[in-house]
PDB file of C-alpha atoms and ligand atoms in Angstrom:
ATOM      1  CA  MET A   1      76.042  44.918 126.909  1.00 46.00           C
ATOM      2  CA  GLY A   2      78.717  45.130 123.480  1.00 45.00           C
ATOM      3  CA  SER A   3      81.755  44.345 123.697  1.00 47.00           C
ATOM      4  CA  HIS A   4      82.570  47.612 121.431  1.00 58.00           C
ATOM      5  CA  THR A   5      84.827  50.359 122.989  1.00 62.00           C
ATOM      6  CA  PRO A   6      82.547  53.566 123.563  1.00 67.00           C
ATOM      7  CA  ARG A   7      83.319  56.421 120.774  1.00 81.00           C
ATOM      8  CA  GLN A   8      86.054  58.942 121.866  1.00 92.00           C
ATOM      9  CA  LYS A   9      84.880  61.663 122.637  1.00 97.00           C
ATOM     10  CA  ALA A  10      85.799  65.612 123.128  1.00 98.00           C
ATOM     11  CA  PHE A  11      84.334  69.050 123.628  1.00 98.00           C
ATOM     12  CA  VAL A  12      84.018  72.318 123.584  1.00 98.00           C
ATOM     13  CA  VAL A  13      82.812  74.019 126.390  1.00 98.00           C
ATOM     14  CA  GLY A  14      81.981  77.693 126.225  1.00 98.00           C
ATOM     15  CA  HIS A  15      78.956  80.071 127.384  1.00 98.00           C
ATOM     16  CA  PRO A  16      76.931  80.718 125.062  1.00 97.00           C
ATOM     17  CA  ILE A  17      78.706  77.971 122.805  1.00 97.00           C
ATOM     18  CA  ASP A  18      75.552  78.143 120.288  1.00 96.00           C
ATOM     19  CA  HIS A  19      78.285  79.845 117.798  1.00 93.00           C
ATOM     20  CA  SER A  20      80.731  77.532 118.456  1.00 97.00           C
ATOM     21  CA  ARG A  21      82.531  75.689 114.901  1.00 97.00           C
ATOM     22  CA  SER A  22      84.439  73.583 116.929  1.00 98.00           C
ATOM     23  CA  PRO A  23      82.242  70.950 115.920  1.00 98.00           C
ATOM     24  CA  LEU A  24      81.937  71.555 112.746  1.00 98.00           C
ATOM     25  CA  ILE A  25      86.406  71.590 112.718  1.00 98.00           C
ATOM     26  CA  HIS A  26      86.084  68.577 114.485  1.00 98.00           C
ATOM     27  CA  GLY A  27      83.610  66.369 112.806  1.00 98.00           C
ATOM     28  CA  HIS A  28      84.843  66.672 109.705  1.00 98.00           C
ATOM     29  CA  TRP A  29      88.841  65.853 109.835  1.00 98.00           C
ATOM     30  CA  LEU A  30      86.425  62.886 112.548  1.00 98.00           C
ATOM     31  CA  ALA A  31      85.013  62.162 109.026  1.00 98.00           C
ATOM     32  CA  ARG A  32      88.126  62.408 107.486  1.00 98.00           C
ATOM     33  CA  HIS A  33      90.376  60.511 109.531  1.00 98.00           C
ATOM     34  CA  ARG A  34      87.431  57.695 109.562  1.00 97.00           C
ATOM     35  CA  ILE A  35      87.252  57.985 113.775  1.00 97.00           C
ATOM     36  CA  GLU A  36      84.446  56.782 115.602  1.00 95.00           C
ATOM     37  CA  GLY A  37      84.211  59.990 117.624  1.00 96.00           C
ATOM     38  CA  GLU A  38      82.791  62.359 118.747  1.00 97.00           C
ATOM     39  CA  TYR A  39      83.070  65.534 119.148  1.00 98.00           C
ATOM     40  CA  VAL A  40      79.510  67.953 121.539  1.00 98.00           C
ATOM     41  CA  LYS A  41      79.163  72.137 122.213  1.00 98.00           C
ATOM     42  CA  LYS A  42      78.567  72.037 126.178  1.00 98.00           C
ATOM     43  CA  ASP A  43      76.908  75.107 127.365  1.00 98.00           C
ATOM     44  CA  CYS A  44      78.364  75.697 130.890  1.00 98.00           C
ATOM     45  CA  ASP A  45      76.530  78.155 133.697  1.00 97.00           C
ATOM     46  CA  PRO A  46      79.841  79.724 134.631  1.00 96.00           C
ATOM     47  CA  GLU A  47      78.980  78.668 138.948  1.00 97.00           C
ATOM     48  CA  ALA A  48      78.626  75.482 137.292  1.00 98.00           C
ATOM     49  CA  PHE A  49      82.634  75.142 135.068  1.00 98.00           C
ATOM     50  CA  ALA A  50      84.776  74.014 138.293  1.00 98.00           C
ATOM     51  CA  VAL A  51      82.311  70.804 138.273  1.00 98.00           C
ATOM     52  CA  PHE A  52      81.216  70.550 134.964  1.00 98.00           C
ATOM     53  CA  LEU A  53      86.179  70.291 134.974  1.00 98.00           C
ATOM     54  CA  ALA A  54      86.542  67.406 137.881  1.00 97.00           C
ATOM     55  CA  SER A  55      83.736  65.184 135.772  1.00 97.00           C
ATOM     56  CA  LEU A  56      85.319  65.204 132.975  1.00 97.00           C
ATOM     57  CA  LYS A  57      85.711  61.297 132.917  1.00 95.00           C
ATOM     58  CA  GLU A  58      82.224  60.520 134.198  1.00 95.00           C
ATOM     59  CA  GLN A  59      81.113  61.781 131.613  1.00 95.00           C
ATOM     60  CA  GLY A  60      83.743  59.827 129.395  1.00 96.00           C
ATOM     61  CA  MET A  61      85.029  62.463 128.123  1.00 98.00           C
ATOM     62  CA  ILE A  62      88.816  62.340 126.703  1.00 97.00           C
ATOM     63  CA  GLY A  63      89.651  66.380 126.091  1.00 98.00           C
ATOM     64  CA  GLY A  64      88.151  69.101 124.962  1.00 98.00           C
ATOM     65  CA  ASN A  65      88.283  72.970 123.996  1.00 98.00           C
ATOM     66  CA  VAL A  66      87.732  75.423 125.765  1.00 98.00           C
ATOM     67  CA  THR A  67      86.040  78.758 125.485  1.00 98.00           C
ATOM     68  CA  LEU A  68      84.466  82.047 126.800  1.00 96.00           C
ATOM     69  CA  PRO A  69      84.600  83.039 129.552  1.00 97.00           C
ATOM     70  CA  PHE A  70      86.534  79.990 130.649  1.00 98.00           C
ATOM     71  CA  LYS A  71      89.904  80.123 129.449  1.00 98.00           C
ATOM     72  CA  GLU A  72      91.231  82.189 132.661  1.00 98.00           C
ATOM     73  CA  GLN A  73      89.221  79.971 135.330  1.00 98.00           C
ATOM     74  CA  ALA A  74      90.065  76.602 133.446  1.00 98.00           C
ATOM     75  CA  PHE A  75      94.177  77.245 133.768  1.00 98.00           C
ATOM     76  CA  ASP A  76      93.305  77.225 137.412  1.00 98.00           C
ATOM     77  CA  LEU A  77      92.068  74.239 137.413  1.00 98.00           C
ATOM     78  CA  VAL A  78      93.872  71.948 135.192  1.00 98.00           C
ATOM     79  CA  ASP A  79      96.460  69.552 137.170  1.00 98.00           C
ATOM     80  CA  ALA A  80      99.627  71.164 135.055  1.00 98.00           C
ATOM     81  CA  CYS A  81      99.467  72.721 131.969  1.00 98.00           C
ATOM     82  CA  THR A  82     102.141  73.660 129.274  1.00 98.00           C
ATOM     83  CA  ASP A  83     104.861  76.536 129.249  1.00 97.00           C
ATOM     84  CA  THR A  84     102.636  78.653 126.379  1.00 97.00           C
ATOM     85  CA  ALA A  85      99.516  78.773 128.814  1.00 98.00           C
ATOM     86  CA  GLN A  86     101.310  79.578 132.004  1.00 98.00           C
ATOM     87  CA  ARG A  87     102.600  82.217 130.441  1.00 97.00           C
ATOM     88  CA  LEU A  88      98.952  83.379 129.248  1.00 98.00           C
ATOM     89  CA  GLY A  89      97.071  82.598 132.302  1.00 97.00           C
ATOM     90  CA  ALA A  90      94.899  81.296 129.770  1.00 98.00           C
ATOM     91  CA  VAL A  91      94.557  77.648 128.292  1.00 98.00           C
ATOM     92  CA  ASN A  92      92.282  76.450 125.253  1.00 98.00           C
ATOM     93  CA  THR A  93      92.488  73.434 125.095  1.00 98.00           C
ATOM     94  CA  LEU A  94      92.677  69.893 127.152  1.00 98.00           C
ATOM     95  CA  TRP A  95      93.330  66.734 126.945  1.00 98.00           C
ATOM     96  CA  PHE A  96      94.540  63.751 129.989  1.00 97.00           C
ATOM     97  CA  GLU A  97      97.677  61.998 130.928  1.00 96.00           C
ATOM     98  CA  ASN A  98      97.892  59.921 133.066  1.00 92.00           C
ATOM     99  CA  GLU A  99      94.741  60.832 134.700  1.00 93.00           C
ATOM    100  CA  ARG A 100      96.231  64.231 134.544  1.00 97.00           C
ATOM    101  CA  LEU A 101      94.456  66.872 133.293  1.00 98.00           C
ATOM    102  CA  ILE A 102      96.572  68.602 131.239  1.00 98.00           C
ATOM    103  CA  GLY A 103      96.061  72.709 129.579  1.00 98.00           C
ATOM    104  CA  ASP A 104      97.656  74.025 126.712  1.00 98.00           C
ATOM    105  CA  ASN A 105      96.601  77.420 125.022  1.00 98.00           C
ATOM    106  CA  THR A 106      96.662  77.539 120.752  1.00 98.00           C
ATOM    107  CA  ASP A 107      95.522  81.096 120.511  1.00 98.00           C
ATOM    108  CA  GLY A 108      99.591  82.090 120.038  1.00 98.00           C
ATOM    109  CA  TYR A 109     100.212  78.398 117.851  1.00 98.00           C
ATOM    110  CA  GLY A 110      97.212  78.874 115.262  1.00 98.00           C
ATOM    111  CA  PHE A 111      97.879  82.888 114.789  1.00 98.00           C
ATOM    112  CA  LEU A 112     101.351  81.964 113.414  1.00 98.00           C
ATOM    113  CA  ALA A 113     100.317  79.077 111.380  1.00 98.00           C
ATOM    114  CA  ASN A 114      97.810  81.113 109.603  1.00 98.00           C
ATOM    115  CA  LEU A 115      99.811  83.456 108.558  1.00 98.00           C
ATOM    116  CA  ASP A 116     102.716  80.313 107.605  1.00 98.00           C
ATOM    117  CA  HIS A 117      99.465  79.949 106.003  1.00 98.00           C
ATOM    118  CA  ARG A 118      98.307  82.111 103.862  1.00 97.00           C
ATOM    119  CA  ALA A 119     101.474  84.350 103.611  1.00 98.00           C
ATOM    120  CA  PRO A 120     104.753  82.480 103.705  1.00 97.00           C
ATOM    121  CA  GLY A 121     108.173  84.781 104.346  1.00 96.00           C
ATOM    122  CA  TRP A 122     105.905  87.189 106.217  1.00 97.00           C
ATOM    123  CA  ASP A 123     108.066  86.421 108.932  1.00 97.00           C
ATOM    124  CA  ALA A 124     110.895  86.975 106.732  1.00 95.00           C
ATOM    125  CA  ILE A 125     114.338  88.048 108.982  1.00 93.00           C
ATOM    126  CA  GLU A 126     113.529  91.451 107.290  1.00 91.00           C
ATOM    127  CA  LYS A 127     109.979  91.728 107.989  1.00 92.00           C
ATOM    128  CA  ARG A 128     111.001  90.895 111.913  1.00 92.00           C
ATOM    129  CA  GLU A 129     113.593  93.454 111.768  1.00 92.00           C
ATOM    130  CA  ARG A 130     110.434  95.946 110.821  1.00 95.00           C
ATOM    131  CA  PRO A 131     108.509  96.500 113.624  1.00 96.00           C
ATOM    132  CA  VAL A 132     104.700  95.232 113.933  1.00 98.00           C
ATOM    133  CA  LEU A 133     101.526  96.905 115.233  1.00 98.00           C
ATOM    134  CA  VAL A 134      99.452  95.087 116.813  1.00 98.00           C
ATOM    135  CA  LEU A 135      95.691  96.919 117.831  1.00 98.00           C
ATOM    136  CA  GLY A 136      93.906  95.457 121.254  1.00 98.00           C
ATOM    137  CA  ALA A 137      95.311  93.899 124.395  1.00 98.00           C
ATOM    138  CA  GLY A 138      92.589  91.130 125.126  1.00 97.00           C
ATOM    139  CA  GLY A 139      93.255  87.139 125.967  1.00 96.00           C
ATOM    140  CA  ALA A 140      93.736  86.738 122.442  1.00 97.00           C
ATOM    141  CA  ALA A 141      96.426  89.834 122.085  1.00 98.00           C
ATOM    142  CA  ARG A 142      98.088  87.702 124.748  1.00 98.00           C
ATOM    143  CA  ALA A 143      98.451  85.217 123.189  1.00 98.00           C
ATOM    144  CA  ILE A 144      99.387  87.223 119.673  1.00 98.00           C
ATOM    145  CA  VAL A 145     103.134  89.341 121.827  1.00 98.00           C
ATOM    146  CA  CYS A 146     103.954  85.879 122.759  1.00 97.00           C
ATOM    147  CA  GLY A 147     104.048  84.438 119.636  1.00 97.00           C
ATOM    148  CA  LEU A 148     105.253  87.367 118.147  1.00 98.00           C
ATOM    149  CA  GLN A 149     107.998  87.621 119.909  1.00 96.00           C
ATOM    150  CA  ASP A 150     108.866  83.638 120.196  1.00 95.00           C
ATOM    151  CA  ARG A 151     108.691  83.971 116.614  1.00 96.00           C
ATOM    152  CA  GLY A 152     111.789  86.706 116.235  1.00 95.00           C
ATOM    153  CA  PHE A 153     110.100  90.140 115.961  1.00 96.00           C
ATOM    154  CA  ARG A 154     112.012  92.476 117.904  1.00 91.00           C
ATOM    155  CA  SER A 155     110.283  95.320 117.391  1.00 96.00           C
ATOM    156  CA  ILE A 156     106.340  94.866 118.494  1.00 97.00           C
ATOM    157  CA  THR A 157     104.081  98.481 119.338  1.00 98.00           C
ATOM    158  CA  VAL A 158     100.096  97.967 121.204  1.00 98.00           C
ATOM    159  CA  ALA A 159      97.791  99.934 121.024  1.00 98.00           C
ATOM    160  CA  ASN A 160      94.975  99.993 122.162  1.00 98.00           C
ATOM    161  CA  ARG A 161      91.645 101.649 123.452  1.00 98.00           C
ATOM    162  CA  THR A 162      92.708 101.868 127.517  1.00 98.00           C
ATOM    163  CA  GLU A 163      95.721 102.136 127.098  1.00 97.00           C
ATOM    164  CA  SER A 164      96.631 101.385 130.639  1.00 97.00           C
ATOM    165  CA  ARG A 165      95.791  97.042 129.653  1.00 98.00           C
ATOM    166  CA  ALA A 166      98.154  97.853 126.864  1.00 98.00           C
ATOM    167  CA  LYS A 167     100.121  98.967 129.738  1.00 97.00           C
ATOM    168  CA  THR A 168      99.302  96.420 132.379  1.00 97.00           C
ATOM    169  CA  MET A 169      99.515  93.213 129.177  1.00 97.00           C
ATOM    170  CA  LEU A 170     103.464  93.644 128.335  1.00 97.00           C
ATOM    171  CA  ASP A 171     104.175  94.018 131.607  1.00 97.00           C
ATOM    172  CA  ASP A 172     102.606  90.419 132.857  1.00 96.00           C
ATOM    173  CA  LEU A 173     103.942  88.565 129.499  1.00 96.00           C
ATOM    174  CA  GLN A 174     107.535  90.233 130.510  1.00 94.00           C
ATOM    175  CA  VAL A 175     107.228  91.174 127.394  1.00 94.00           C
ATOM    176  CA  THR A 176     109.380  94.577 125.875  1.00 92.00           C
ATOM    177  CA  ALA A 177     106.857  96.442 123.255  1.00 95.00           C
ATOM    178  CA  ASN A 178     106.185 100.086 123.018  1.00 96.00           C
ATOM    179  CA  VAL A 179     102.804 100.968 123.172  1.00 97.00           C
ATOM    180  CA  ALA A 180     101.214 103.470 121.170  1.00 97.00           C
ATOM    181  CA  SER A 181      97.918 105.415 121.127  1.00 97.00           C
ATOM    182  CA  PRO A 182      95.175 104.476 119.305  1.00 96.00           C
ATOM    183  CA  ASP A 183      94.905 108.814 117.934  1.00 95.00           C
ATOM    184  CA  ALA A 184      98.467 108.062 116.899  1.00 92.00           C
ATOM    185  CA  ILE A 185      98.328 105.399 115.132  1.00 95.00           C
ATOM    186  CA  THR A 186      99.122 106.898 111.890  1.00 94.00           C
ATOM    187  CA  ASP A 187     102.232 107.832 112.900  1.00 92.00           C
ATOM    188  CA  HIS A 188     103.615 104.220 113.374  1.00 93.00           C
ATOM    189  CA  LEU A 189     102.455 103.329 109.767  1.00 97.00           C
ATOM    190  CA  ALA A 190     105.612 103.768 107.342  1.00 95.00           C
ATOM    191  CA  ASN A 191     107.900 101.001 108.100  1.00 94.00           C
ATOM    192  CA  ILE A 192     105.823  98.573 109.856  1.00 97.00           C
ATOM    193  CA  GLY A 193     105.591  94.787 108.298  1.00 97.00           C
ATOM    194  CA  THR A 194     102.511  94.004 109.994  1.00 98.00           C
ATOM    195  CA  LEU A 195      99.886  94.992 110.984  1.00 98.00           C
ATOM    196  CA  ILE A 196      97.478  92.753 112.652  1.00 98.00           C
ATOM    197  CA  ASN A 197      94.050  93.367 114.437  1.00 98.00           C
ATOM    198  CA  THR A 198      93.326  92.194 117.996  1.00 98.00           C
ATOM    199  CA  THR A 199      90.027  94.227 118.439  1.00 98.00           C
ATOM    200  CA  SER A 200      86.070  93.201 118.610  1.00 97.00           C
ATOM    201  CA  ILE A 201      86.025  96.560 116.068  1.00 97.00           C
ATOM    202  CA  GLY A 202      84.995  95.298 113.297  1.00 96.00           C
ATOM    203  CA  MET A 203      82.618  92.098 113.814  1.00 95.00           C
ATOM    204  CA  GLY A 204      79.321  93.544 112.020  1.00 88.00           C
ATOM    205  CA  ASP A 205      80.036  97.086 112.969  1.00 92.00           C
ATOM    206  CA  ASN A 206      81.456  98.249 109.666  1.00 93.00           C
ATOM    207  CA  ALA A 207      84.215 100.303 110.949  1.00 97.00           C
ATOM    208  CA  VAL A 208      87.663 100.072 110.999  1.00 98.00           C
ATOM    209  CA  PRO A 209      90.021 100.182 114.337  1.00 98.00           C
ATOM    210  CA  PHE A 210      91.250 103.677 115.081  1.00 98.00           C
ATOM    211  CA  GLY A 211      91.094 105.102 111.904  1.00 97.00           C
ATOM    212  CA  LEU A 212      92.813 103.251 109.907  1.00 98.00           C
ATOM    213  CA  ASP A 213      90.945 102.980 106.516  1.00 98.00           C
ATOM    214  CA  ALA A 214      92.097 102.884 103.464  1.00 98.00           C
ATOM    215  CA  THR A 215      93.223 106.844 103.236  1.00 98.00           C
ATOM    216  CA  ALA A 216      95.450 105.867 106.293  1.00 98.00           C
ATOM    217  CA  LEU A 217      96.379 102.906 105.315  1.00 98.00           C
ATOM    218  CA  SER A 218      97.763 103.861 101.562  1.00 98.00           C
ATOM    219  CA  ALA A 219     101.391 105.527 104.035  1.00 98.00           C
ATOM    220  CA  CYS A 220     102.377 101.709 104.904  1.00 98.00           C
ATOM    221  CA  HIS A 221     104.900 100.049 103.209  1.00 96.00           C
ATOM    222  CA  PRO A 222     103.325  97.920  99.964  1.00 96.00           C
ATOM    223  CA  ASP A 223     104.857  94.699 100.553  1.00 96.00           C
ATOM    224  CA  ALA A 224     103.242  95.214 104.417  1.00 97.00           C
ATOM    225  CA  VAL A 225     101.072  92.191 105.497  1.00 98.00           C
ATOM    226  CA  VAL A 226      97.782  92.757 107.456  1.00 98.00           C
ATOM    227  CA  THR A 227      95.528  90.632 109.478  1.00 98.00           C
ATOM    228  CA  ASP A 228      92.375  90.287 111.425  1.00 98.00           C
ATOM    229  CA  ILE A 229      91.668  88.247 113.427  1.00 98.00           C
ATOM    230  CA  VAL A 230      87.395  88.664 113.094  1.00 97.00           C
ATOM    231  CA  TYR A 231      86.358  86.532 110.870  1.00 96.00           C
ATOM    232  CA  ALA A 232      82.777  87.062 110.377  1.00 95.00           C
ATOM    233  CA  PRO A 233      83.236  88.896 107.868  1.00 96.00           C
ATOM    234  CA  LEU A 234      85.699  87.300 106.559  1.00 97.00           C
ATOM    235  CA  VAL A 235      86.562  90.695 105.415  1.00 97.00           C
ATOM    236  CA  THR A 236      86.185  93.134 107.439  1.00 98.00           C
ATOM    237  CA  PRO A 237      86.468  96.468 106.930  1.00 98.00           C
ATOM    238  CA  LEU A 238      90.324  96.990 108.271  1.00 98.00           C
ATOM    239  CA  LEU A 239      91.263  94.067 105.250  1.00 98.00           C
ATOM    240  CA  ASP A 240      88.777  96.591 102.785  1.00 98.00           C
ATOM    241  CA  ALA A 241      90.834  99.321 103.641  1.00 98.00           C
ATOM    242  CA  ALA A 242      94.037  97.242 103.100  1.00 98.00           C
ATOM    243  CA  ARG A 243      93.108  95.251  99.654  1.00 98.00           C
ATOM    244  CA  ALA A 244      92.639  98.899  98.586  1.00 98.00           C
ATOM    245  CA  ASN A 245      95.592  99.825  99.330  1.00 98.00           C
ATOM    246  CA  GLY A 246      97.340  96.279  97.148  1.00 98.00           C
ATOM    247  CA  LEU A 247      98.506  95.120 100.117  1.00 98.00           C
ATOM    248  CA  THR A 248      98.685  91.447 101.575  1.00 98.00           C
ATOM    249  CA  THR A 249      95.686  90.713 103.691  1.00 98.00           C
ATOM    250  CA  VAL A 250      95.306  87.256 105.686  1.00 98.00           C
ATOM    251  CA  ASP A 251      91.572  86.835 107.337  1.00 98.00           C
ATOM    252  CA  GLY A 252      90.733  84.936 110.567  1.00 98.00           C
ATOM    253  CA  LEU A 253      88.794  82.536 109.920  1.00 98.00           C
ATOM    254  CA  GLY A 254      91.928  80.616 109.402  1.00 98.00           C
ATOM    255  CA  MET A 255      93.478  81.507 112.698  1.00 98.00           C
ATOM    256  CA  LEU A 256      90.074  79.440 114.121  1.00 98.00           C
ATOM    257  CA  LEU A 257      91.270  76.270 111.763  1.00 98.00           C
ATOM    258  CA  HIS A 258      94.737  76.040 112.583  1.00 98.00           C
ATOM    259  CA  GLN A 259      94.290  76.233 116.499  1.00 98.00           C
ATOM    260  CA  ALA A 260      92.073  73.227 116.631  1.00 98.00           C
ATOM    261  CA  VAL A 261      94.464  71.187 115.804  1.00 98.00           C
ATOM    262  CA  PRO A 262      96.860  69.985 118.152  1.00 98.00           C
ATOM    263  CA  GLY A 263      93.703  69.654 120.587  1.00 98.00           C
ATOM    264  CA  PHE A 264      92.721  67.663 117.223  1.00 98.00           C
ATOM    265  CA  GLU A 265      96.380  65.526 117.240  1.00 98.00           C
ATOM    266  CA  ASN A 266      96.847  64.672 120.991  1.00 97.00           C
ATOM    267  CA  TRP A 267      92.127  63.366 121.743  1.00 98.00           C
ATOM    268  CA  PHE A 268      92.528  61.552 118.473  1.00 97.00           C
ATOM    269  CA  GLY A 269      95.831  60.875 116.613  1.00 96.00           C
ATOM    270  CA  PRO A 270      96.091  61.948 113.734  1.00 97.00           C
ATOM    271  CA  ARG A 271      97.575  65.416 112.918  1.00 98.00           C
ATOM    272  CA  PRO A 272      94.968  66.958 111.162  1.00 98.00           C
ATOM    273  CA  LYS A 273      95.677  69.325 107.752  1.00 98.00           C
ATOM    274  CA  VAL A 274      94.401  72.947 107.275  1.00 98.00           C
ATOM    275  CA  ASP A 275      92.764  72.492 104.197  1.00 97.00           C
ATOM    276  CA  THR A 276      90.651  74.525 101.271  1.00 97.00           C
ATOM    277  CA  ALA A 277      87.754  71.503 101.911  1.00 97.00           C
ATOM    278  CA  LEU A 278      88.534  72.119 106.015  1.00 98.00           C
ATOM    279  CA  ARG A 279      88.104  76.211 104.781  1.00 98.00           C
ATOM    280  CA  ASN A 280      84.811  75.316 103.044  1.00 98.00           C
ATOM    281  CA  VAL A 281      83.112  73.809 104.842  1.00 98.00           C
ATOM    282  CA  ILE A 282      82.737  76.817 107.594  1.00 98.00           C
ATOM    283  CA  LEU A 283      82.627  79.378 104.446  1.00 98.00           C
ATOM    284  CA  GLN A 284      79.814  77.533 104.256  1.00 97.00           C
ATOM    285  CA  ASP A 285      78.093  77.561 107.128  1.00 97.00           C
ATOM    286  CA  LEU A 286      78.932  81.602 107.337  1.00 96.00           C
ATOM    287  CA  GLY A 287      77.200  81.971 104.825  1.00 96.00           C
ATOM    288  CA  TYR A 288      79.979  83.039 101.914  1.00 96.00           C
ATOM    289  CA  PRO A 289      80.763  80.967  98.495  1.00 94.00           C
ATOM    290  CA  PRO A 290      83.496  78.078  98.484  1.00 93.00           C
ATOM    291  CA  ASP A 291      87.520  78.447  98.073  1.00 90.00           C
ATOM    292  CA  PRO A 292      88.231  77.645  93.850  1.00 84.00           C
ATOM    293  CA  ALA A 293      90.252  74.114  95.134  1.00 80.00           C
ATOM    294  CA  PRO A 294      94.299  75.522  94.751  1.00 74.00           C
ATOM    295  CA  SER A 295      95.508  74.124  91.614  1.00 62.00           C
TER     296      SER A 295
HETATM  297  P1  ATR B   1      89.641  89.086 123.343  1.00 50.14           P
HETATM  298  O1  ATR B   1      89.833  87.484 124.459  1.00 50.14           O
HETATM  299  O2  ATR B   1      88.566  88.258 122.131  1.00 50.14           O
HETATM  300  O3  ATR B   1      90.813  89.342 123.151  1.00 50.14           O
HETATM  301  P2  ATR B   1      89.102  91.248 125.033  1.00 50.14           P
HETATM  302  O4  ATR B   1      89.672  90.607 126.136  1.00 50.14           O
HETATM  303  O5  ATR B   1      86.948  91.695 125.179  1.00 50.14           O
HETATM  304  O6  ATR B   1      87.970  89.854 124.304  1.00 50.14           O
HETATM  305  O7  ATR B   1      89.753  92.021 124.278  1.00 50.14           O
HETATM  306  C1  ATR B   1      88.893  93.138 123.913  1.00 50.14           C
HETATM  307  C2  ATR B   1      90.021  93.737 122.624  1.00 50.14           C
HETATM  308  O8  ATR B   1      89.166  95.260 122.044  1.00 50.14           O
HETATM  309  C3  ATR B   1      90.026  94.720 123.975  1.00 50.14           C
HETATM  310  O9  ATR B   1      91.779  95.519 123.090  1.00 50.14           O
HETATM  311  C4  ATR B   1      89.125  96.442 123.677  1.00 50.14           C
HETATM  312  O10 ATR B   1      89.735  96.816 124.339  1.00 50.14           O
HETATM  313  P3  ATR B   1      89.825  97.305 125.913  1.00 50.14           P
HETATM  314  O11 ATR B   1      91.152  96.824 126.200  1.00 50.14           O
HETATM  315  O12 ATR B   1      89.686  99.230 125.754  1.00 50.14           O
HETATM  316  O13 ATR B   1      88.027  97.269 126.639  1.00 50.14           O
HETATM  317  C5  ATR B   1      89.171  96.111 122.014  1.00 50.14           C
HETATM  318  N1  ATR B   1      87.695  96.574 121.342  1.00 50.14           N
HETATM  319  C6  ATR B   1      86.868  96.013 122.363  1.00 50.14           C
HETATM  320  N2  ATR B   1      85.340  96.997 121.285  1.00 50.14           N
HETATM  321  C7  ATR B   1      86.193  98.604 122.005  1.00 50.14           C
HETATM  322  C8  ATR B   1      85.904  99.338 120.815  1.00 50.14           C
HETATM  323  N3  ATR B   1      84.552  99.736 120.530  1.00 50.14           N
HETATM  324  N4  ATR B   1      86.425 100.682 120.782  1.00 50.14           N
HETATM  325  C9  ATR B   1      88.212 100.335 121.208  1.00 50.14           C
HETATM  326  N5  ATR B   1      88.400  98.958 121.148  1.00 50.14           N
HETATM  327  C10 ATR B   1      87.487  97.714 121.845  1.00 50.14           C
END
């Protein structure tokens, strides 16, 4: 028997999980901070998820991430959760506190931190007074709408293919926002400060959500910021259409990177940085050339 302490081990659990880039992110930070830790992928049958969570300690896990389709189930199974996770009814980050399993949801944090990082000033007071348009009403939209409200955006409009789902989301979250019809979305563009795609449209289908092509986006105010949570492709057709109009765009890769920060800090100690080196690790994995080093 060795006398060394076992390596600190964290995980990401999902089904499927093969595509997850989280091990690359945490692996990069572990190396950067010279921490003898480990971050592993765990595929889990949906029926076996409760057993998986109950046996974390036996597996030597100090915490981990939860992805599709387990975020809601994890919320039901944790011993306690943060106010954010409570509000969203979904958990993506787990750690132990005094033997109790705690759940948090860092998606909204990751979304906001990405915009803060890549489009400083996007939330300036004058921008917060202008409407923000959110496309989609799934799990990611829930976290983002709450994040926007917490950041002080007072006029939020949501458009979703299934309009009733947008209404249910806002009722659940107790967020005051308008629901717009996807068919009439262009009527809402002229005054918006920020346009956010949270739908999966643009992921491999070469499509823009709700007809928002370059011609439609020419109705936006020139200082509008357009962002997408899809990061493969990195420049989605929506972002491409925004760029064609000279609008500021923020791709979705940064949300993935920033949402990982609180977990790493909780498990391993240091608060890790989202920088060009980390971004390049994931860009390379996605088959893109690296970003130039910052000057
Ligand atoms: P996530 O948790 O990643 O947000 P989700 O809960 O499956 O994923 O939500 C996906 C979002 O993309 C929803 O807003 C969905 O619209 P519906 O609520 O009408 O299903 C939207 N979406 C997915 N495919 C779409 C498509 N082909 N056209 C329009 N909206 C689509």
